[in-house]
Coordinates of C-alpha atoms in Angstrom, one line a residue:
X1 CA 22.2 -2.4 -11.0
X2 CA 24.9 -2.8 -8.0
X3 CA 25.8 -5.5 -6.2
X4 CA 22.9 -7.0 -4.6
X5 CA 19.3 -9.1 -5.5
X6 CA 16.7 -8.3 -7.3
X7 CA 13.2 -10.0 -8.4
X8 CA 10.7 -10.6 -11.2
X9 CA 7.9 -8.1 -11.0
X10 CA 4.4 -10.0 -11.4
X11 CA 2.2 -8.4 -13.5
X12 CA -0.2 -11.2 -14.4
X13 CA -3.8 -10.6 -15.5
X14 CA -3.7 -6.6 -15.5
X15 CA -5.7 -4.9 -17.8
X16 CA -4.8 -1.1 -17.7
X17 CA -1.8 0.6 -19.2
X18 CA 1.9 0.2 -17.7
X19 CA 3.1 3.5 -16.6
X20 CA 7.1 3.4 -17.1
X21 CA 9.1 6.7 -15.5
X22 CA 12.6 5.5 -16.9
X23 CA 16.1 6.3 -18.1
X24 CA 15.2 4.8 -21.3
X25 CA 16.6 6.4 -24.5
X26 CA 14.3 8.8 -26.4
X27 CA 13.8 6.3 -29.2
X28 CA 13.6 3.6 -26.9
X29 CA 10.7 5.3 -25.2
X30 CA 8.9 6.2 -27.8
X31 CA 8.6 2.6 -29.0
X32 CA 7.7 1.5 -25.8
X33 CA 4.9 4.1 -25.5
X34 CA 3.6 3.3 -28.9
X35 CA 3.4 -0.5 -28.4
X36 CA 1.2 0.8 -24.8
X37 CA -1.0 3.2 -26.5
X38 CA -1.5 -0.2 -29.3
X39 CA -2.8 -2.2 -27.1
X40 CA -3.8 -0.5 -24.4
X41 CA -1.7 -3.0 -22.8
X42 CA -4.4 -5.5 -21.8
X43 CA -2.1 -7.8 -20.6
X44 CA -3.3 -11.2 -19.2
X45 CA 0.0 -12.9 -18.5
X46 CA 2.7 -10.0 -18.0
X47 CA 6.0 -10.4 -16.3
X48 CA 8.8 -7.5 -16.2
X49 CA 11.5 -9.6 -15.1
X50 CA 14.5 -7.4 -13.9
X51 CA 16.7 -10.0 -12.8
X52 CA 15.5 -13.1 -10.4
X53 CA 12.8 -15.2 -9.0
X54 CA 12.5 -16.2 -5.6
X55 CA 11.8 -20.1 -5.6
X56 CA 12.1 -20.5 -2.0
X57 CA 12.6 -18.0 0.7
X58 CA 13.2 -19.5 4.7
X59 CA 13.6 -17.5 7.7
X60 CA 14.2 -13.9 8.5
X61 CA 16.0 -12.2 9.9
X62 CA 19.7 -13.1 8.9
X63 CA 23.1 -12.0 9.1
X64 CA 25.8 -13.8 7.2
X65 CA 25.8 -15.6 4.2
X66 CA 28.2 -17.6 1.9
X67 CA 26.2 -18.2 -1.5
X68 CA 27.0 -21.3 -4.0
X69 CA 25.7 -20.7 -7.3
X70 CA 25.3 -23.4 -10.1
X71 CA 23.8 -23.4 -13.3
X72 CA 20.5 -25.4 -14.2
X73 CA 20.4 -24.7 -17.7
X74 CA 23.9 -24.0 -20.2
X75 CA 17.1 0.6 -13.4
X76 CA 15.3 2.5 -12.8
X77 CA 14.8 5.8 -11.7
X78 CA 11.2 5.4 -11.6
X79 CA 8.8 2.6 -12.4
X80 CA 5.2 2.3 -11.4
X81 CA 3.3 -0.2 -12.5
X82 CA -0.8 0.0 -13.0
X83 CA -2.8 -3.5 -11.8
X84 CA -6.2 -3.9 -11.6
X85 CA -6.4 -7.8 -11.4
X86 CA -4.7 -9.8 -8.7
X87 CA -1.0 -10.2 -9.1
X88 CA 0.8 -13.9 -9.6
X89 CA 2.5 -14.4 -6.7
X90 CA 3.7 -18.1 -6.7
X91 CA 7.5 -17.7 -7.5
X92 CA 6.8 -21.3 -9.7
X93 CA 3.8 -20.1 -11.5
X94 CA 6.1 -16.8 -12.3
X95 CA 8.7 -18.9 -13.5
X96 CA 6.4 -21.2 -15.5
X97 CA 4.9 -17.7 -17.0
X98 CA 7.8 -16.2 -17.8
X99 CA 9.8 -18.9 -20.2
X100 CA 9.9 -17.7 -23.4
X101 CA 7.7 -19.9 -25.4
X102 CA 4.0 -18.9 -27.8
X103 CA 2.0 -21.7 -27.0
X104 CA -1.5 -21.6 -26.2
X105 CA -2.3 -25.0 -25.9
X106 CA -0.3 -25.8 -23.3
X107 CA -0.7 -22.7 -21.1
X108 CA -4.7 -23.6 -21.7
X109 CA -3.6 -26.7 -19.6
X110 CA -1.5 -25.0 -16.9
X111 CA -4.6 -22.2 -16.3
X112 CA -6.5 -24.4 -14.7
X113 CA -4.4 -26.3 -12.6
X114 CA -2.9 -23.4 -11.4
X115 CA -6.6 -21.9 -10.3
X116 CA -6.6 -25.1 -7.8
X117 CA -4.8 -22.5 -5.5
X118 CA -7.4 -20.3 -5.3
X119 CA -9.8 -23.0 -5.4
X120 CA -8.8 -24.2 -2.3
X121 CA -9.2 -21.5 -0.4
X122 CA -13.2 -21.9 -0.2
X123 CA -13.1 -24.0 3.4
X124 CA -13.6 -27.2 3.7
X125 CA -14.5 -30.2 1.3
X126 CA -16.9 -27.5 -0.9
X127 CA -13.1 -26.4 -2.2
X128 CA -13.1 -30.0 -4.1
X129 CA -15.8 -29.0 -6.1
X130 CA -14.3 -26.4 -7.5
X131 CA -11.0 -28.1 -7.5
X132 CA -13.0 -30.7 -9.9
X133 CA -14.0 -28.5 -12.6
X134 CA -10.2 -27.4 -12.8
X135 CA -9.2 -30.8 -13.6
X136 CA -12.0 -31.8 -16.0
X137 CA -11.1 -28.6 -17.7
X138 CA -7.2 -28.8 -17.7
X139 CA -7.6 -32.7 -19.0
X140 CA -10.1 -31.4 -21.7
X141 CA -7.4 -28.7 -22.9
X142 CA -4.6 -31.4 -23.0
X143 CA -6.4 -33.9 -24.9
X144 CA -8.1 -31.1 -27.5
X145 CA -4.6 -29.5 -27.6
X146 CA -1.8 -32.7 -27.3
X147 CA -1.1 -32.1 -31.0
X148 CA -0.2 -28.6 -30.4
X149 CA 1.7 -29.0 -27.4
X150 CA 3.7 -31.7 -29.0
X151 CA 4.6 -29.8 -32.6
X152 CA 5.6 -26.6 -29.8
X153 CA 8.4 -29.2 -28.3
X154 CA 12.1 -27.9 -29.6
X155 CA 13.7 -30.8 -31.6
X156 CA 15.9 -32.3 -29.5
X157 CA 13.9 -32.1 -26.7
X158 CA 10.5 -34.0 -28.0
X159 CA 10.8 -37.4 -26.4
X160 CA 12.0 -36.3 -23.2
X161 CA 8.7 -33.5 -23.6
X162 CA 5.9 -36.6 -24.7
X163 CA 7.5 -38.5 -22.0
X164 CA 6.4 -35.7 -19.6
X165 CA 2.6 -35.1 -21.1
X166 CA 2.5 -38.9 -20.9
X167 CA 3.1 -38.8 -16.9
X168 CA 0.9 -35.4 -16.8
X169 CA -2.5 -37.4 -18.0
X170 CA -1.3 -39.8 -15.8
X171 CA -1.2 -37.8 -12.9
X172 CA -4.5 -36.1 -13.9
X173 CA -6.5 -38.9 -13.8
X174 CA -4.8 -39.6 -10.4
X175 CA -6.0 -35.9 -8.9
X176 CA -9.3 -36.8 -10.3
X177 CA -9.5 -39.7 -8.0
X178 CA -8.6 -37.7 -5.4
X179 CA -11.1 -35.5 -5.8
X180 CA -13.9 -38.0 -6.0
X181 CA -12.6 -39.7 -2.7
X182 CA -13.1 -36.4 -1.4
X183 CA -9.3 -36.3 0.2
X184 CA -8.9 -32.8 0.6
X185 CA -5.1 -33.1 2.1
X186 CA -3.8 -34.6 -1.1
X187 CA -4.4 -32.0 -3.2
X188 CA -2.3 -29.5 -3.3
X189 CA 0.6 -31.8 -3.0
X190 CA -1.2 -33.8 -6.5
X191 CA -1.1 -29.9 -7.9
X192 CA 2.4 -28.8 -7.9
X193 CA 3.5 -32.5 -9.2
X194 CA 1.5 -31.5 -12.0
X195 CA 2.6 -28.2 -12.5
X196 CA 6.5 -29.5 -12.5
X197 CA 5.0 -31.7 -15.1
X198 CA 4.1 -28.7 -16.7
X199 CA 6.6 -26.2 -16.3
X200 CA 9.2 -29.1 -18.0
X201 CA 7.0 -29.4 -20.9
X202 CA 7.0 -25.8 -21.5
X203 CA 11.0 -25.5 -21.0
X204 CA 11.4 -28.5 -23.3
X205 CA 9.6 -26.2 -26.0
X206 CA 12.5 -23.8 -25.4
X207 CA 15.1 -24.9 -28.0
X208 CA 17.5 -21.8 -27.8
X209 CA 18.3 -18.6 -26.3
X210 CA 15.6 -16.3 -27.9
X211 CA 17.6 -12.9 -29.1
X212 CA 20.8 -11.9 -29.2
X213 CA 22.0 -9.3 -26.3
X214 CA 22.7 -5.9 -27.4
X215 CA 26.2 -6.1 -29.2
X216 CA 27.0 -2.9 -26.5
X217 CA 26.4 -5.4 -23.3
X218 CA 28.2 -9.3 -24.7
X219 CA 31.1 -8.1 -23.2
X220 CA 29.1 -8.4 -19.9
X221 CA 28.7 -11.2 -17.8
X222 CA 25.6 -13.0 -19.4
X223 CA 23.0 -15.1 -18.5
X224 CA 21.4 -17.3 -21.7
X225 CA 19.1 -19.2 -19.5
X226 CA 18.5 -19.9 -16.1
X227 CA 20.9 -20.3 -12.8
X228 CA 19.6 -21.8 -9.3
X229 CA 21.9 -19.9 -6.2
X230 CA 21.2 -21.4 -3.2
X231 CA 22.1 -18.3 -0.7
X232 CA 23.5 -19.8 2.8
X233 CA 22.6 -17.7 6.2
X234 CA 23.8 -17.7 9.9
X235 CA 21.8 -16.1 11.8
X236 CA 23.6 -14.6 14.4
X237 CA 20.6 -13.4 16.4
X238 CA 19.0 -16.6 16.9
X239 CA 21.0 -19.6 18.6
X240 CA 18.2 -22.4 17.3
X241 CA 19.0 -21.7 13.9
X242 CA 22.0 -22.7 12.9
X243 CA 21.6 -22.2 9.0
X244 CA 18.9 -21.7 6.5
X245 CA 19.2 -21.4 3.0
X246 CA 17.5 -19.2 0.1
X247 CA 16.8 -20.9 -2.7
X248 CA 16.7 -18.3 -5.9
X249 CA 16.5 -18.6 -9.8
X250 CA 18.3 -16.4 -12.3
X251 CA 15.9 -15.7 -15.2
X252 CA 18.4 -15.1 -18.1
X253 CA 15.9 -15.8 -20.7
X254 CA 14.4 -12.2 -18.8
X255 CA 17.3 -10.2 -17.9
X256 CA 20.3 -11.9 -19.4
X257 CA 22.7 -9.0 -18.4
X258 CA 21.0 -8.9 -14.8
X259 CA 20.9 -12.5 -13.8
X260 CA 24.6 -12.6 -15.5
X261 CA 25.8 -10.0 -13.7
X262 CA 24.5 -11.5 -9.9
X263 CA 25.7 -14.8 -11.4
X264 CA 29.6 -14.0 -12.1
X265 CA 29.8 -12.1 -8.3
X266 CA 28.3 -15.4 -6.8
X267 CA 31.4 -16.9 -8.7
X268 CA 33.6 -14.6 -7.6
X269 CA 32.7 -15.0 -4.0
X270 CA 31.9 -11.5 -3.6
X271 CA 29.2 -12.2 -1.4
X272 CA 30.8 -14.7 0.7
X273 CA 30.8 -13.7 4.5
X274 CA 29.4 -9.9 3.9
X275 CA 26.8 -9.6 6.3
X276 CA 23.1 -8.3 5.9
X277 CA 23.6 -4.5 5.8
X278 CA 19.3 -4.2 6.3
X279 CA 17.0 -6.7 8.1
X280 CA 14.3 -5.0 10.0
X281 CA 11.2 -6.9 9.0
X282 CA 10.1 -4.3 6.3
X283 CA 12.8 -5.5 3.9
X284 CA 16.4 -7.6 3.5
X285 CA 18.9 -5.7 1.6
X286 CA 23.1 -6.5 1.3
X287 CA 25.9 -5.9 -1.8
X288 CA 27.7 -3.0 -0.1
X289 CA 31.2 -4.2 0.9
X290 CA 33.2 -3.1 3.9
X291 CA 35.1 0.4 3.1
X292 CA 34.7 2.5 0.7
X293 CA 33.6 1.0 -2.3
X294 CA 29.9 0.9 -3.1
X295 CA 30.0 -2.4 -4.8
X296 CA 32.2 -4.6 -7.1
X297 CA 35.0 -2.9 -8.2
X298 CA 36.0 -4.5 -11.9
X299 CA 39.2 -5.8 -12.0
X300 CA 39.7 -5.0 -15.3
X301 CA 38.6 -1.3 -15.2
X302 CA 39.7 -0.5 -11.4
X303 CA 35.7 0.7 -11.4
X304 CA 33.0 0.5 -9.7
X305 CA 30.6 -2.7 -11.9
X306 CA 27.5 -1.0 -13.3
X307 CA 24.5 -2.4 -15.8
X308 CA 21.9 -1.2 -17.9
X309 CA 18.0 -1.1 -16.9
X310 CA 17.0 -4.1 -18.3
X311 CA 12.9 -5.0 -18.9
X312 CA 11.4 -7.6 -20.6
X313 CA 7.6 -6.5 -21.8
X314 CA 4.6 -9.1 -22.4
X315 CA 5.0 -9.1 -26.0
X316 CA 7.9 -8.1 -27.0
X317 CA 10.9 -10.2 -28.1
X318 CA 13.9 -9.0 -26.3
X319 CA 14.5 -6.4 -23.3
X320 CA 14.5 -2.9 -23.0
X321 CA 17.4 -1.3 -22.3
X322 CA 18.1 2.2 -20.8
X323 CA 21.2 4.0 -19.1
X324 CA 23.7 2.2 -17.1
X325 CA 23.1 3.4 -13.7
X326 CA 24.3 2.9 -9.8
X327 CA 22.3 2.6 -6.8
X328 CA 21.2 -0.6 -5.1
X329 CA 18.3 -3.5 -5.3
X330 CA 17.0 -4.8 -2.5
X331 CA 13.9 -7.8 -1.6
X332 CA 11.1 -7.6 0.6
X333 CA 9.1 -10.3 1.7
X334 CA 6.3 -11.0 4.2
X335 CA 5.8 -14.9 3.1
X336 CA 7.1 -17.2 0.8
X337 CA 5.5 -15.7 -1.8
X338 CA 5.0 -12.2 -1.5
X339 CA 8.0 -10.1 -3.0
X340 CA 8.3 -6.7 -3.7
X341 CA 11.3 -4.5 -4.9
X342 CA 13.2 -1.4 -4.5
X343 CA 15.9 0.9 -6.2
X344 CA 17.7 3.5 -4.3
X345 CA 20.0 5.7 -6.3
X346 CA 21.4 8.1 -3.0
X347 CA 18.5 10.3 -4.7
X348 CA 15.5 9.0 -2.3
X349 CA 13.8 5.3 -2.6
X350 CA 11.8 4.4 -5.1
X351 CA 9.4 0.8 -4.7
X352 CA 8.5 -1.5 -7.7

């Protein structure tokens, strides 16, 4: 990948086979193929994470932008992917899905209160009944499954994690009165509390970085966890907005060489000031500097930066990886939620 964003690709709930189209190695690809044709791929909580989550996207069109990155915690030459359910598109519920933990209790917990979204959308109070039988099931699964949930907590992180189930039941019980008062409005604010309940839980049960990174790629900036950038704009266009900000996560856990790499340009200011090469409503791309270089040129090797394809599979422990390859990723996004992505080598677009 060069020098711009990328994003997780949802896959949640599909039940047909991935079709992959890719630069991986012969070997490589065979594996792959073989785990597919195993299990026919019926994959019920899939995420091929490339490189980044969106956790809060603002206005469009922009122009300028100075990024500051912090840390929260210490491709493809072709690629179509087969759904036949409907995708995850909550950038939290993606996040929440994508942490590398095995624990079925808890996400028996997090199902439920996650279908309140769809719940919801039946109009008017009628919504609450289904929003009820979400909550009576979620509270069922965490008291059947507390145990579980508690022995899945890493170490050093099991009182902070208790702590957080405690304040979950709590705030269960709390929704359930809601419900019964028939307070529609409250809802969906009572939901995503819970979830960040949730989502904490599940990242105290994380108590390392899962797999080591290809010996060929730790020279590489990496990425053993997550990063928050928040992405500053000026829009240049519009005089009532003098700023807005994007809000994105780096999913190391996913694409540790990916998220790394957007990561160390963030903290090399690379980004700073370069303005928005593509915003016409169909999609927001940047990462090509002014003259003639086509991205970050290394310091070290007087070249132009590129990495490997990078994908994380359901099931599988660590990434694939293919090729090191140029071109360019770039986001597009109708709402908050809706993300899709593209690669474009010089050789023609392709969409993910």
């Amino acid at each position: 990948m060069q020098d711009t964003m990328a994003a997780i690709i949802p896959c949640h709930y599909c039940s047909c086979p991935l079709s992959l189209k890719c630069s991986l190695k012969s070997s490589q690809k065979a594996q792959l193929h073989n785990k597919l044709d195993e299990k026919l791929f019926p994959l019920k909580e899939c995420a091929i994470s490339l490189a980044l989550a969106v956790g809060l996207v603002t206005e469009m069109p922009f122009v300028d932008w100075s990024p500051n990155a912090y840390a929260a915690n210490p491709a493809m030459t072709d690629l179509s992917v087969l759904i036949s359910g409907p995708p995850i598109k909550d950038p939290g519920a993606l996040l929440r899905y994508a942490l590398p933990i095995d624990n079925k209790a808890i996400r028996e917990v997090q199902k439920p209160l996650e279908d309140i979204t769809d719940s919801l959308k039946v109009a008017g109070v009628k919504a609450l009944d289904s929003v009820e039988r979400n909550v009576r099931q979620a509270s069922r699964a965490l008291e059947q499954g507390k145990s579980l949930i508690i022995s899945g907590l890493a170490e050093s992180k099991k009182d902070h994690g208790m702590e957080l189930l405690d304040k979950l039941q709590t705030g269960m019980d709390e929704l359930q009165q809601i419900v019964e008062g028939r307070n529609r409005d409250a809802v969906a604010t009572k939901q995503k509390e819970l979830l960040n309940f949730v989502g904490s839980v599940e990242e105290d049960m994380v108590g390392g970085f899962p797999y080591e990174v290809p010996e060929e790629y730790q020279s590489m900036p990496v990425l053993k966890g997550r990063a928050t950038v928040d992405m500053k704009v000026k829009v240049k266009e519009n005089p009532n907005i003098d700023e807005c900000v994007f809000r994105i996560i780096l999913d190391g856990y996913n694409a540790p060489v990916t998220a790394g790499n957007f990561l160390d340009l963030v903290e090399r200011h690379f980004y700073d000031g370069m303005e928005i090469q593509r915003a016409d409503g169909f999609v927001v791309q940047t990462g090509d500097p002014e003259g003639p270089a086509e991205g970050f040129i290394d310091p070290s090797t007087e070249k132009t930066r590129t990495i490997p394809l990078e994908i994380m599979v359901n099931g599988e422990k660590s990434p694939f990886y293919g090729d090191n390859f140029g071109g360019s990723w770039f986001i597009q996004g109708s709402n908050k939620a809706s993300i899709q992505c593209f690669w474009n080598n010089g050789h023609g677009q392709r969409r993910v």
